[in-house]
Coordinates of N, CA and C and ligand atoms in Angstrom, one line a residue:
M1 N -13.5 20.3 -0.1 CA -12.1 20.5 0.1 C -11.3 19.1 0.3
T2 N -10.2 19.0 -0.4 CA -9.4 17.7 -0.3 C -8.9 17.5 1.1
T3 N -9.1 16.3 1.6 CA -8.5 15.9 2.9 C -7.1 15.4 2.6
Y4 N -6.1 16.2 3.0 CA -4.7 15.8 2.8 C -4.2 15.0 4.1
A5 N -3.3 14.1 3.8 CA -2.7 13.4 4.9 C -1.2 13.7 4.7
I6 N -0.5 13.8 5.9 CA 1.0 13.9 5.9 C 1.5 12.7 6.5
I7 N 2.5 12.0 5.9 CA 3.2 10.9 6.5 C 4.6 11.5 6.9
G8 N 4.8 11.6 8.2 CA 6.0 12.3 8.7 C 7.1 11.2 8.9
G9 N 8.2 11.6 8.4 CA 9.4 10.6 8.5 C 10.3 11.0 9.7
T10 N 11.5 10.5 9.6 CA 12.5 10.8 10.7 C 12.5 12.3 10.9
G11 N 12.4 12.7 12.2 CA 12.5 14.1 12.5 C 11.2 14.8 12.5
L12 N 10.2 14.1 12.0 CA 8.8 14.7 12.0 C 7.8 13.7 12.5
T13 N 8.0 13.3 13.8 CA 7.1 12.4 14.4 C 5.9 13.1 15.0
Q14 N 6.0 14.4 15.1 CA 4.7 15.1 15.4 C 4.7 16.4 14.6
L15 N 3.5 16.9 14.4 CA 3.4 18.1 13.6 C 3.1 19.3 14.5
D16 N 4.2 20.0 14.9 CA 4.0 21.2 15.8 C 3.0 22.1 15.0
G17 N 2.1 22.7 15.7 CA 1.2 23.6 15.1 C -0.1 22.9 14.7
L18 N -0.2 21.6 14.8 CA -1.4 20.9 14.5 C -2.4 21.0 15.7
T19 N -3.5 21.6 15.5 CA -4.6 21.7 16.5 C -5.3 20.3 16.5
L20 N -5.0 19.5 17.5 CA -5.5 18.1 17.4 C -7.0 18.1 17.8
K21 N -7.7 17.3 16.9 CA -9.1 17.1 17.2 C -9.4 15.7 17.6
Q22 N -8.6 14.8 17.0 CA -8.9 13.4 17.3 C -7.7 12.5 17.0
A23 N -7.5 11.5 17.8 CA -6.4 10.5 17.6 C -7.1 9.2 17.4
Q24 N -7.0 8.6 16.3 CA -7.7 7.4 15.9 C -6.8 6.2 15.9
N25 N -7.0 5.2 16.7 CA -6.3 3.9 16.6 C -7.0 3.0 15.6
I26 N -6.5 2.8 14.4 CA -7.2 2.1 13.4 C -6.6 0.7 13.2
D27 N -7.5 -0.3 13.3 CA -7.1 -1.6 13.0 C -7.3 -1.9 11.5
T28 N -6.4 -2.6 10.9 CA -6.5 -2.8 9.5 C -6.4 -4.3 9.2
P29 N -6.8 -4.8 8.1 CA -6.6 -6.2 7.7 C -5.1 -6.6 7.7
Y30 N -4.3 -5.6 7.7 CA -2.8 -5.9 7.6 C -2.1 -5.7 9.0
G31 N -2.9 -5.4 10.0 CA -2.3 -5.2 11.3 C -2.4 -3.7 11.7
A32 N -1.6 -3.4 12.7 CA -1.7 -2.0 13.2 C -0.8 -1.1 12.5
P33 N -1.2 0.2 12.2 CA -0.3 1.2 11.6 C 0.8 1.6 12.6
S34 N 1.7 2.4 12.2 CA 2.8 2.8 13.1 C 2.4 3.6 14.3
A35 N 1.3 4.3 14.2 CA 0.8 5.1 15.3 C -0.6 5.5 15.1
A36 N -1.2 6.2 16.0 CA -2.6 6.7 15.8 C -2.6 7.6 14.6
V37 N -3.7 7.6 13.9 CA -3.9 8.7 12.8 C -4.4 9.9 13.5
L38 N -3.7 11.0 13.4 CA -4.1 12.2 14.1 C -4.9 13.1 13.1
R39 N -6.0 13.6 13.6 CA -6.9 14.5 12.7 C -6.9 15.8 13.4
G40 N -6.6 16.9 12.6 CA -6.6 18.2 13.3 C -6.6 19.3 12.2
E41 N -6.3 20.4 12.7 CA -6.2 21.6 11.8 C -4.8 22.1 11.8
Y42 N -4.3 22.3 10.6 CA -3.0 22.8 10.4 C -3.0 23.9 9.3
A43 N -2.5 25.0 9.6 CA -2.5 26.2 8.7 C -4.0 26.4 8.2
G44 N -4.9 26.2 9.1 CA -6.3 26.5 8.8 C -7.0 25.4 7.9
H45 N -6.4 24.3 7.8 CA -6.9 23.3 6.9 C -7.0 22.0 7.6
E46 N -8.1 21.2 7.5 CA -8.2 19.9 8.1 C -7.2 19.0 7.5
V47 N -6.5 18.3 8.4 CA -5.4 17.4 7.9 C -5.3 16.2 8.7
L48 N -4.8 15.1 8.1 CA -4.5 13.9 8.8 C -3.0 13.7 8.9
F49 N -2.5 13.2 10.0 CA -1.1 13.0 10.2 C -0.7 11.6 10.8
L50 N 0.3 11.0 10.2 CA 0.7 9.7 10.7 C 2.2 9.7 10.8
A51 N 2.8 9.3 11.9 CA 4.2 9.2 12.1 C 4.7 7.9 11.6
R52 N 5.4 7.9 10.5 CA 5.8 6.6 9.8 C 6.6 5.7 10.7
H53 N 7.4 6.2 11.6 CA 8.3 5.4 12.4 C 7.7 5.3 13.8
G54 N 6.4 5.7 14.0 CA 5.8 5.6 15.3 C 6.1 6.9 16.1
H55 N 5.4 7.1 17.2 CA 5.7 8.2 18.0 C 5.7 7.8 19.5
P56 N 6.9 7.7 20.2 CA 8.1 8.2 19.6 C 8.7 7.2 18.6
H57 N 9.7 7.7 17.9 CA 10.3 7.0 16.7 C 10.9 5.7 17.2
R58 N 10.4 4.6 16.8 CA 10.9 3.3 17.3 C 10.8 2.2 16.2
I59 N 10.3 2.5 15.0 CA 10.1 1.4 14.0 C 11.1 1.7 12.9
A60 N 12.0 0.7 12.6 CA 13.0 0.9 11.6 C 12.4 0.8 10.2
P61 N 13.0 1.4 9.2 CA 12.4 1.5 7.9 C 11.9 0.1 7.3
H62 N 12.7 -0.9 7.6 CA 12.3 -2.2 7.0 C 11.2 -2.9 7.8
Q63 N 10.9 -2.3 9.0 CA 9.9 -2.9 9.8 C 8.6 -2.1 9.8
V64 N 8.6 -1.0 9.1 CA 7.3 -0.2 9.0 C 6.3 -1.1 8.3
N65 N 5.1 -1.1 8.9 CA 3.9 -1.8 8.2 C 3.3 -0.8 7.2
Y66 N 3.9 -0.7 6.1 CA 3.5 0.3 5.1 C 2.0 0.0 4.6
R67 N 1.7 -1.2 4.5 CA 0.3 -1.5 4.1 C -0.7 -1.0 5.1
A68 N -0.5 -1.3 6.4 CA -1.4 -0.8 7.5 C -1.4 0.7 7.5
N69 N -0.3 1.3 7.3 CA -0.3 2.8 7.3 C -1.2 3.4 6.2
L70 N -1.0 2.9 5.0 CA -1.7 3.4 3.9 C -3.2 3.1 4.0
W71 N -3.5 1.9 4.4 CA -4.9 1.5 4.6 C -5.6 2.3 5.7
A72 N -4.9 2.6 6.8 CA -5.5 3.4 7.9 C -5.8 4.8 7.4
L73 N -4.8 5.4 6.6 CA -5.1 6.7 6.2 C -6.3 6.8 5.2
K74 N -6.4 5.8 4.3 CA -7.5 5.8 3.4 C -8.8 5.6 4.2
Q75 N -8.8 4.7 5.2 CA -9.9 4.5 6.0 C -10.3 5.8 6.8
A76 N -9.3 6.6 7.2 CA -9.6 7.8 8.0 C -10.1 8.9 7.0
G77 N -10.1 8.7 5.7 CA -10.6 9.7 4.8 C -9.6 10.4 4.0
A78 N -8.4 10.0 4.0 CA -7.3 10.7 3.3 C -7.7 10.6 1.8
E79 N -7.5 11.8 1.1 CA -7.7 11.8 -0.4 C -6.4 12.1 -1.1
A80 N -5.4 12.5 -0.4 CA -4.1 12.7 -1.1 C -3.0 12.8 0.0
I81 N -1.8 12.4 -0.4 CA -0.8 12.2 0.7 C 0.5 13.0 0.3
F82 N 1.0 13.7 1.3 CA 2.3 14.3 1.2 C 3.2 13.5 2.1
A83 N 4.3 12.9 1.6 CA 5.2 12.1 2.4 C 6.4 12.9 2.6
V84 N 6.9 12.9 3.8 CA 8.2 13.6 4.1 C 9.3 12.5 4.4
N85 N 10.4 12.6 3.7 CA 11.5 11.6 3.8 C 12.8 12.3 4.0
A86 N 13.6 11.8 5.0 CA 15.0 12.2 5.2 C 15.8 11.3 4.2
V87 N 16.7 11.9 3.5 CA 17.5 11.2 2.5 C 19.0 11.6 2.6
G88 N 19.8 10.8 1.9 CA 21.2 11.1 1.6 C 21.3 11.7 0.3
G89 N 22.2 12.6 0.1 CA 22.4 13.2 -1.2 C 23.4 12.5 -2.1
I90 N 23.0 12.1 -3.3 CA 24.0 11.5 -4.2 C 24.5 12.5 -5.3
H91 N 23.5 13.1 -6.0 CA 23.9 14.1 -7.0 C 24.5 15.3 -6.3
A92 N 25.5 16.0 -7.0 CA 26.2 17.1 -6.4 C 25.3 18.2 -6.0
A93 N 24.1 18.4 -6.7 CA 23.2 19.4 -6.3 C 22.5 19.2 -5.0
M94 N 22.5 17.9 -4.5 CA 21.8 17.5 -3.3 C 22.6 17.6 -2.1
G95 N 23.0 18.8 -1.7 CA 23.8 19.0 -0.5 C 22.9 19.0 0.7
S96 N 23.5 18.8 1.9 CA 22.8 18.8 3.1 C 21.9 20.0 3.3
G97 N 20.7 19.8 3.7 CA 19.7 20.9 3.8 C 18.9 21.2 2.6
H98 N 19.3 20.6 1.5 CA 18.6 20.8 0.2 C 17.2 20.0 0.3
L99 N 16.2 20.6 -0.4 CA 14.9 19.9 -0.4 C 14.7 19.5 -1.9
C100 N 14.1 18.3 -2.0 CA 13.9 17.7 -3.3 C 12.5 17.2 -3.5
V101 N 11.8 17.6 -4.5 CA 10.5 17.1 -4.8 C 10.7 16.0 -5.8
A102 N 10.9 14.8 -5.3 CA 11.3 13.7 -6.2 C 10.3 13.5 -7.3
H103 N 10.8 13.0 -8.5 CA 9.8 12.7 -9.6 C 9.9 11.3 -10.1
Q104 N 10.9 10.5 -9.6 CA 11.0 9.1 -10.0 C 11.6 8.3 -8.9
I105 N 11.4 7.0 -9.0 CA 11.9 6.1 -8.0 C 12.6 4.9 -8.6
I106 N 13.7 4.4 -8.0 CA 14.2 3.1 -8.3 C 14.2 2.3 -7.0
D107 N 13.6 1.2 -7.0 CA 13.3 0.4 -5.8 C 14.4 -0.7 -5.6
Y108 N 15.2 -0.6 -4.6 CA 16.2 -1.6 -4.3 C 15.8 -2.4 -3.0
T109 N 14.6 -2.1 -2.5 CA 14.2 -2.8 -1.3 C 13.8 -4.3 -1.6
W110 N 13.8 -5.1 -0.6 CA 13.4 -6.5 -0.8 C 12.7 -7.0 0.5
G111 N 11.9 -8.0 0.3 CA 11.2 -8.7 1.4 C 10.2 -7.9 2.2
R112 N 9.8 -6.8 1.7 CA 8.8 -6.0 2.4 C 7.4 -6.4 1.8
A113 N 6.4 -6.3 2.6 CA 5.0 -6.5 2.1 C 4.7 -5.3 1.3
H114 N 4.7 -5.5 0.0 CA 4.7 -4.4 -0.9 C 3.5 -4.2 -1.8
T115 N 2.5 -5.0 -1.6 CA 1.3 -4.9 -2.4 C 0.0 -5.3 -1.6
F116 N -1.1 -4.7 -2.0 CA -2.4 -5.1 -1.5 C -3.0 -6.3 -2.3
F117 N -2.4 -6.4 -3.5 CA -2.9 -7.5 -4.5 C -2.2 -8.8 -4.2
D118 N -2.5 -9.4 -3.1 CA -1.8 -10.5 -2.5 C -2.9 -11.6 -2.1
G119 N -2.4 -12.8 -2.0 CA -3.3 -13.8 -1.4 C -4.4 -14.3 -2.5
E120 N -5.6 -14.6 -2.0 CA -6.6 -15.1 -2.9 C -7.2 -13.9 -3.6
L121 N -6.9 -13.8 -4.9 CA -7.4 -12.7 -5.7 C -8.5 -13.1 -6.7
E122 N -9.5 -12.2 -6.8 CA -10.5 -12.5 -7.9 C -9.9 -12.2 -9.2
H123 N -9.1 -11.1 -9.3 CA -8.4 -10.9 -10.6 C -7.1 -10.2 -10.2
V124 N -6.1 -10.3 -11.1 CA -4.8 -9.8 -10.9 C -4.8 -8.4 -11.4
T125 N -4.3 -7.4 -10.6 CA -4.2 -6.0 -11.1 C -2.8 -5.6 -11.1
H126 N -2.4 -5.0 -12.2 CA -1.1 -4.4 -12.4 C -1.3 -2.9 -12.4
I127 N -1.0 -2.1 -11.4 CA -1.1 -0.7 -11.5 C -0.1 -0.1 -12.4
D128 N -0.5 1.0 -13.1 CA 0.5 1.8 -13.8 C 1.3 2.6 -12.8
F129 N 2.6 2.5 -13.0 CA 3.5 3.2 -12.0 C 4.6 3.9 -12.8
S130 N 4.3 4.3 -14.1 CA 5.3 4.9 -14.9 C 5.8 6.2 -14.3
F131 N 4.9 6.9 -13.7 CA 5.2 8.2 -13.0 C 4.6 8.1 -11.6
P132 N 5.5 7.7 -10.7 CA 5.0 7.3 -9.4 C 4.4 8.4 -8.5
Y133 N 4.8 9.7 -8.8 CA 4.3 10.7 -8.0 C 3.2 11.6 -8.7
D134 N 2.3 12.1 -7.9 CA 1.2 12.9 -8.5 C 1.7 14.3 -8.9
E135 N 1.5 14.7 -10.1 CA 2.0 15.9 -10.6 C 1.4 17.1 -10.0
E136 N 0.1 17.0 -9.7 CA -0.6 18.2 -9.0 C 0.0 18.4 -7.6
L137 N 0.2 17.4 -6.9 CA 0.8 17.5 -5.5 C 2.2 18.0 -5.6
R138 N 2.9 17.5 -6.6 CA 4.3 17.9 -6.8 C 4.4 19.4 -7.0
G139 N 3.4 19.8 -7.9 CA 3.3 21.3 -8.2 C 3.1 22.1 -7.0
R140 N 2.2 21.6 -6.1 CA 1.9 22.4 -4.9 C 3.2 22.5 -4.0
L141 N 3.9 21.4 -3.9 CA 5.2 21.5 -3.1 C 6.2 22.4 -3.7
I142 N 6.3 22.4 -5.0 CA 7.3 23.2 -5.7 C 6.9 24.7 -5.6
A143 N 5.6 25.0 -5.7 CA 5.1 26.4 -5.6 C 5.4 26.9 -4.2
A144 N 5.2 26.1 -3.2 CA 5.5 26.5 -1.8 C 7.0 26.7 -1.6
L145 N 7.9 25.8 -2.2 CA 9.3 26.0 -2.1 C 9.8 27.3 -2.8
Q146 N 9.2 27.6 -3.9 CA 9.5 28.8 -4.6 C 9.1 30.0 -3.8
A147 N 7.9 30.0 -3.3 CA 7.4 31.1 -2.5 C 8.2 31.4 -1.3
L148 N 8.7 30.3 -0.7 CA 9.5 30.5 0.6 C 11.0 30.7 0.3
G149 N 11.4 30.5 -1.0 CA 12.7 30.8 -1.4 C 13.8 29.8 -0.8
Y150 N 13.4 28.6 -0.6 CA 14.3 27.6 -0.1 C 15.0 26.9 -1.3
A151 N 16.3 26.6 -1.1 CA 17.0 25.9 -2.1 C 16.4 24.5 -2.3
H152 N 16.0 24.2 -3.6 CA 15.3 23.0 -3.8 C 15.5 22.5 -5.3
S153 N 15.2 21.3 -5.5 CA 15.2 20.7 -6.9 C 13.8 20.2 -7.2
I154 N 13.3 20.5 -8.4 CA 12.0 20.1 -8.8 C 11.9 18.7 -9.4
H155 N 13.1 18.1 -9.6 CA 13.2 16.7 -10.0 C 14.3 16.0 -9.2
G156 N 14.1 14.7 -9.1 CA 15.1 13.9 -8.4 C 14.6 12.5 -8.5
V157 N 15.6 11.6 -8.7 CA 15.3 10.1 -8.7 C 15.6 9.6 -7.3
Y158 N 14.6 9.1 -6.6 CA 14.7 8.5 -5.3 C 15.1 7.1 -5.4
G159 N 16.3 6.7 -4.9 CA 16.7 5.3 -4.8 C 16.3 4.8 -3.4
A160 N 15.4 3.8 -3.4 CA 14.9 3.3 -2.1 C 15.7 2.0 -1.7
T161 N 16.4 2.1 -0.6 CA 17.3 1.0 -0.1 C 16.6 0.3 1.1
Q162 N 17.1 -0.9 1.4 CA 16.5 -1.7 2.4 C 16.8 -1.3 3.8
G163 N 18.0 -0.8 4.1 CA 18.4 -0.5 5.4 C 18.3 -1.7 6.4
P164 N 18.4 -1.5 7.7 CA 18.6 -0.2 8.3 C 20.0 0.3 8.2
R165 N 20.9 -0.5 7.7 CA 22.3 0.1 7.6 C 22.3 1.1 6.4
L166 N 23.3 2.0 6.5 CA 23.5 2.9 5.4 C 24.3 2.1 4.3
E167 N 24.4 2.7 3.1 CA 25.0 2.0 2.0 C 26.5 2.0 2.0
T168 N 27.1 1.1 1.2 CA 28.5 1.2 1.0 C 28.8 2.3 -0.1
A169 N 30.0 2.7 -0.2 CA 30.4 3.7 -1.2 C 30.2 3.1 -2.6
A170 N 30.5 1.8 -2.8 CA 30.3 1.2 -4.1 C 28.8 1.1 -4.4
E171 N 28.0 0.8 -3.5 CA 26.5 0.8 -3.7 C 26.0 2.2 -4.2
I172 N 26.6 3.2 -3.6 CA 26.1 4.6 -4.0 C 26.7 4.9 -5.4
T173 N 27.9 4.4 -5.7 CA 28.4 4.6 -7.1 C 27.5 3.9 -8.1
R174 N 27.1 2.7 -7.7 CA 26.2 2.0 -8.6 C 24.8 2.7 -8.8
M175 N 24.3 3.2 -7.7 CA 23.0 3.9 -7.7 C 23.2 5.2 -8.5
E176 N 24.3 5.8 -8.4 CA 24.5 7.0 -9.2 C 24.5 6.7 -10.7
R177 N 25.2 5.6 -11.1 CA 25.2 5.1 -12.5 C 23.8 4.8 -12.9
D178 N 23.0 4.3 -12.0 CA 21.6 3.9 -12.3 C 20.7 5.2 -12.6
G179 N 21.2 6.3 -12.1 CA 20.5 7.6 -12.2 C 19.8 8.1 -11.0
C180 N 20.2 7.5 -9.8 CA 19.6 8.0 -8.6 C 20.3 9.3 -8.1
D181 N 19.4 10.2 -7.6 CA 19.9 11.5 -7.1 C 20.0 11.6 -5.6
I182 N 19.0 10.9 -5.0 CA 18.9 10.8 -3.5 C 18.7 9.4 -3.1
V183 N 19.0 9.1 -1.9 CA 18.8 7.7 -1.4 C 18.2 7.8 0.0
G184 N 17.1 6.9 0.1 CA 16.4 6.8 1.4 C 15.9 5.4 1.6
M185 N 15.3 5.1 2.8 CA 14.9 3.8 3.1 C 13.4 3.6 3.2
T186 N 12.7 4.7 3.0 CA 11.2 4.6 3.2 C 10.3 5.0 2.0
G187 N 10.9 5.3 0.9 CA 10.1 5.7 -0.2 C 9.3 4.6 -0.8
M188 N 9.8 3.4 -0.7 CA 9.1 2.2 -1.2 C 8.9 1.2 -0.1
P189 N 7.8 0.4 -0.1 CA 6.8 0.4 -1.0 C 5.7 1.4 -0.8
E190 N 5.9 2.4 0.0 CA 4.9 3.4 0.4 C 4.2 4.0 -0.9
A191 N 5.0 4.5 -1.8 CA 4.5 5.2 -3.0 C 3.6 4.2 -3.8
A192 N 4.1 3.0 -4.0 CA 3.3 2.0 -4.8 C 2.0 1.7 -4.1
L193 N 2.0 1.5 -2.8 CA 0.8 1.1 -2.1 C -0.2 2.3 -2.2
A194 N 0.3 3.5 -2.1 CA -0.7 4.7 -2.3 C -1.3 4.6 -3.7
R195 N -0.5 4.3 -4.7 CA -1.1 4.2 -6.0 C -2.1 3.0 -6.1
E196 N -1.8 1.9 -5.4 CA -2.8 0.8 -5.5 C -4.1 1.2 -4.8
L197 N -4.0 2.1 -3.8 CA -5.3 2.5 -3.2 C -5.9 3.8 -3.9
E198 N -5.2 4.2 -5.0 CA -5.7 5.3 -5.8 C -5.6 6.6 -5.0
L199 N -4.6 6.7 -4.2 CA -4.3 7.9 -3.4 C -3.2 8.7 -4.1
P200 N -3.5 9.9 -4.6 CA -2.4 10.7 -5.1 C -1.3 10.9 -4.0
Y201 N -0.1 10.9 -4.4 CA 1.0 10.9 -3.4 C 2.2 11.6 -4.0
A202 N 2.8 12.4 -3.1 CA 4.1 13.1 -3.5 C 5.0 13.1 -2.3
C203 N 6.3 13.3 -2.6 CA 7.4 13.1 -1.6 C 8.2 14.4 -1.5
L204 N 8.3 14.9 -0.3 CA 9.2 16.0 0.0 C 10.4 15.5 0.7
A205 N 11.5 15.5 0.1 CA 12.7 14.8 0.6 C 13.7 15.9 1.1
L206 N 14.1 15.7 2.4 CA 15.1 16.6 3.0 C 16.5 15.9 3.0
V207 N 17.5 16.5 2.4 CA 18.8 15.9 2.4 C 19.5 16.1 3.8
V208 N 19.9 15.0 4.4 CA 20.4 15.2 5.8 C 21.9 14.8 5.9
N209 N 22.4 14.2 4.8 CA 23.9 13.8 4.8 C 24.3 13.6 3.3
P210 N 25.6 13.7 3.0 CA 26.1 13.3 1.7 C 26.0 11.7 1.8
A211 N 25.6 11.1 0.7 CA 25.5 9.7 0.7 C 26.9 9.1 0.8
A212 N 27.0 7.8 1.1 CA 28.3 7.1 1.4 C 29.3 7.3 0.3
G213 N 30.5 7.7 0.7 CA 31.5 7.9 -0.3 C 31.5 9.2 -0.9
K214 N 30.5 10.1 -0.6 CA 30.5 11.4 -1.2 C 31.3 12.4 -0.4
T215 N 31.8 12.0 0.7 CA 32.8 12.8 1.4 C 33.9 11.9 1.8
N216 N 35.0 12.4 2.3 CA 36.1 11.6 2.7 C 35.8 10.7 3.9
G217 N 34.9 11.3 4.8 CA 34.7 10.6 6.1 C 33.6 9.6 6.0
T218 N 33.2 9.1 7.2 CA 32.0 8.2 7.3 C 30.8 9.1 7.7
I219 N 29.7 8.4 7.8 CA 28.4 9.1 8.1 C 28.0 8.9 9.6
S220 N 27.8 9.9 10.3 CA 27.4 9.7 11.7 C 26.0 10.1 12.0
M221 N 25.4 9.4 12.9 CA 24.0 9.7 13.3 C 23.9 11.1 13.8
A222 N 25.0 11.5 14.5 CA 24.9 12.9 15.1 C 24.8 13.9 14.0
E223 N 25.5 13.7 12.9 CA 25.5 14.6 11.8 C 24.1 14.6 11.2
I224 N 23.5 13.4 11.0 CA 22.2 13.3 10.4 C 21.1 14.0 11.3
E225 N 21.3 13.8 12.6 CA 20.3 14.4 13.6 C 20.4 15.9 13.6
A226 N 21.7 16.4 13.5 CA 21.9 17.9 13.5 C 21.3 18.5 12.3
E227 N 21.4 17.8 11.2 CA 20.9 18.3 9.9 C 19.4 18.3 9.9
L228 N 18.9 17.2 10.5 CA 17.4 17.1 10.6 C 16.8 18.3 11.4
E229 N 17.5 18.6 12.5 CA 17.0 19.6 13.4 C 17.1 21.0 12.6
R230 N 18.2 21.2 11.8 CA 18.3 22.4 11.1 C 17.2 22.5 10.0
G231 N 16.9 21.4 9.4 CA 16.1 21.4 8.2 C 14.6 21.2 8.4
I232 N 14.2 20.6 9.5 CA 12.8 20.2 9.6 C 11.8 21.4 9.7
G233 N 12.4 22.6 10.2 CA 11.6 23.8 10.2 C 11.2 24.2 8.8
K234 N 12.1 24.0 7.9 CA 11.7 24.3 6.5 C 10.6 23.4 6.0
V235 N 10.7 22.1 6.3 CA 9.7 21.1 5.9 C 8.3 21.6 6.5
R236 N 8.3 22.0 7.7 CA 7.0 22.4 8.4 C 6.5 23.6 7.6
A237 N 7.4 24.5 7.3 CA 6.9 25.8 6.6 C 6.3 25.4 5.2
V238 N 7.0 24.5 4.5 CA 6.5 24.1 3.2 C 5.1 23.5 3.3
L239 N 5.0 22.6 4.3 CA 3.7 21.9 4.5 C 2.6 22.9 4.9
G240 N 2.9 23.8 5.7 CA 2.0 24.9 6.1 C 1.6 25.7 4.9
H241 N 2.5 26.0 4.1 CA 2.3 26.8 2.9 C 1.3 26.1 2.0
V242 N 1.6 24.8 1.8 CA 0.9 24.0 0.8 C -0.6 23.9 1.3
L243 N -0.8 23.6 2.6 CA -2.1 23.4 3.1 C -2.9 24.7 3.2
G244 N -2.2 25.8 3.6 CA -2.8 27.1 3.7 C -3.2 27.7 2.4
A245 N -2.6 27.3 1.3 CA -2.8 27.9 0.0 C -4.2 27.7 -0.6
Ligands
HPA301 N1 21.0 6.4 2.9 C1 19.8 5.9 3.1 N2 18.8 6.4 3.8 C2 19.1 7.6 4.4 C3 20.3 8.3 4.2 C4 21.3 7.6 3.5 O1 22.5 8.1 3.3 N3 20.3 9.4 4.9 C5 19.0 9.5 5.4 N4 18.3 8.4 5.1

């Protein structure tokens, strides 16, 4: 049976319902991951869990050690990864509370340690990244969303920004012109690093606010937190469905 790992984002620093068997502090050549890798049973299935921002949440998106996180999960035996990301909605279909199984990425991040193929290399490797997410895992997420009847999109272009500030309205207009449907700060380099380690990877994005300029007002953390609280139960249900299936 495949050993799945879940990378929990904002609002999912712990996986309620996980019967914990082991918490592993894993040291990696890239430093320490955001938190201990938890191993347990969820929906009757062995699963690994890692809180991307630490537990409690304390690591900003641009400070996450993505390489250590991915390396630690691989070391712990992960064979496939479901990533959970809170995002802003750009496309009109991506209203707050909407769930999106992203199918493409545009990377606007900079200055992050974004590859394992660094330093003294015996040979240079260029991974294929034409289709950044694994279709089989995407299909599992989509099947769960359909079974549960939650409003969702089966496609979406994830624009990954540097943060930690939110975007300007003009930046969002540009991203929209580029073809982005949702915007978040943690989708990259995580997805590319998973591909470098040959770990199939898919993203379940929860829209927690309209992106900058998409409403008349500004974006408040209180609004984001309230939406997260409303939506995270759906994320848990989807993951439970996927793992239990
Ligand atoms: N922009 C970037 N990242 C985000 C947003 C946003 O509007 N909402 C949640 N994460």
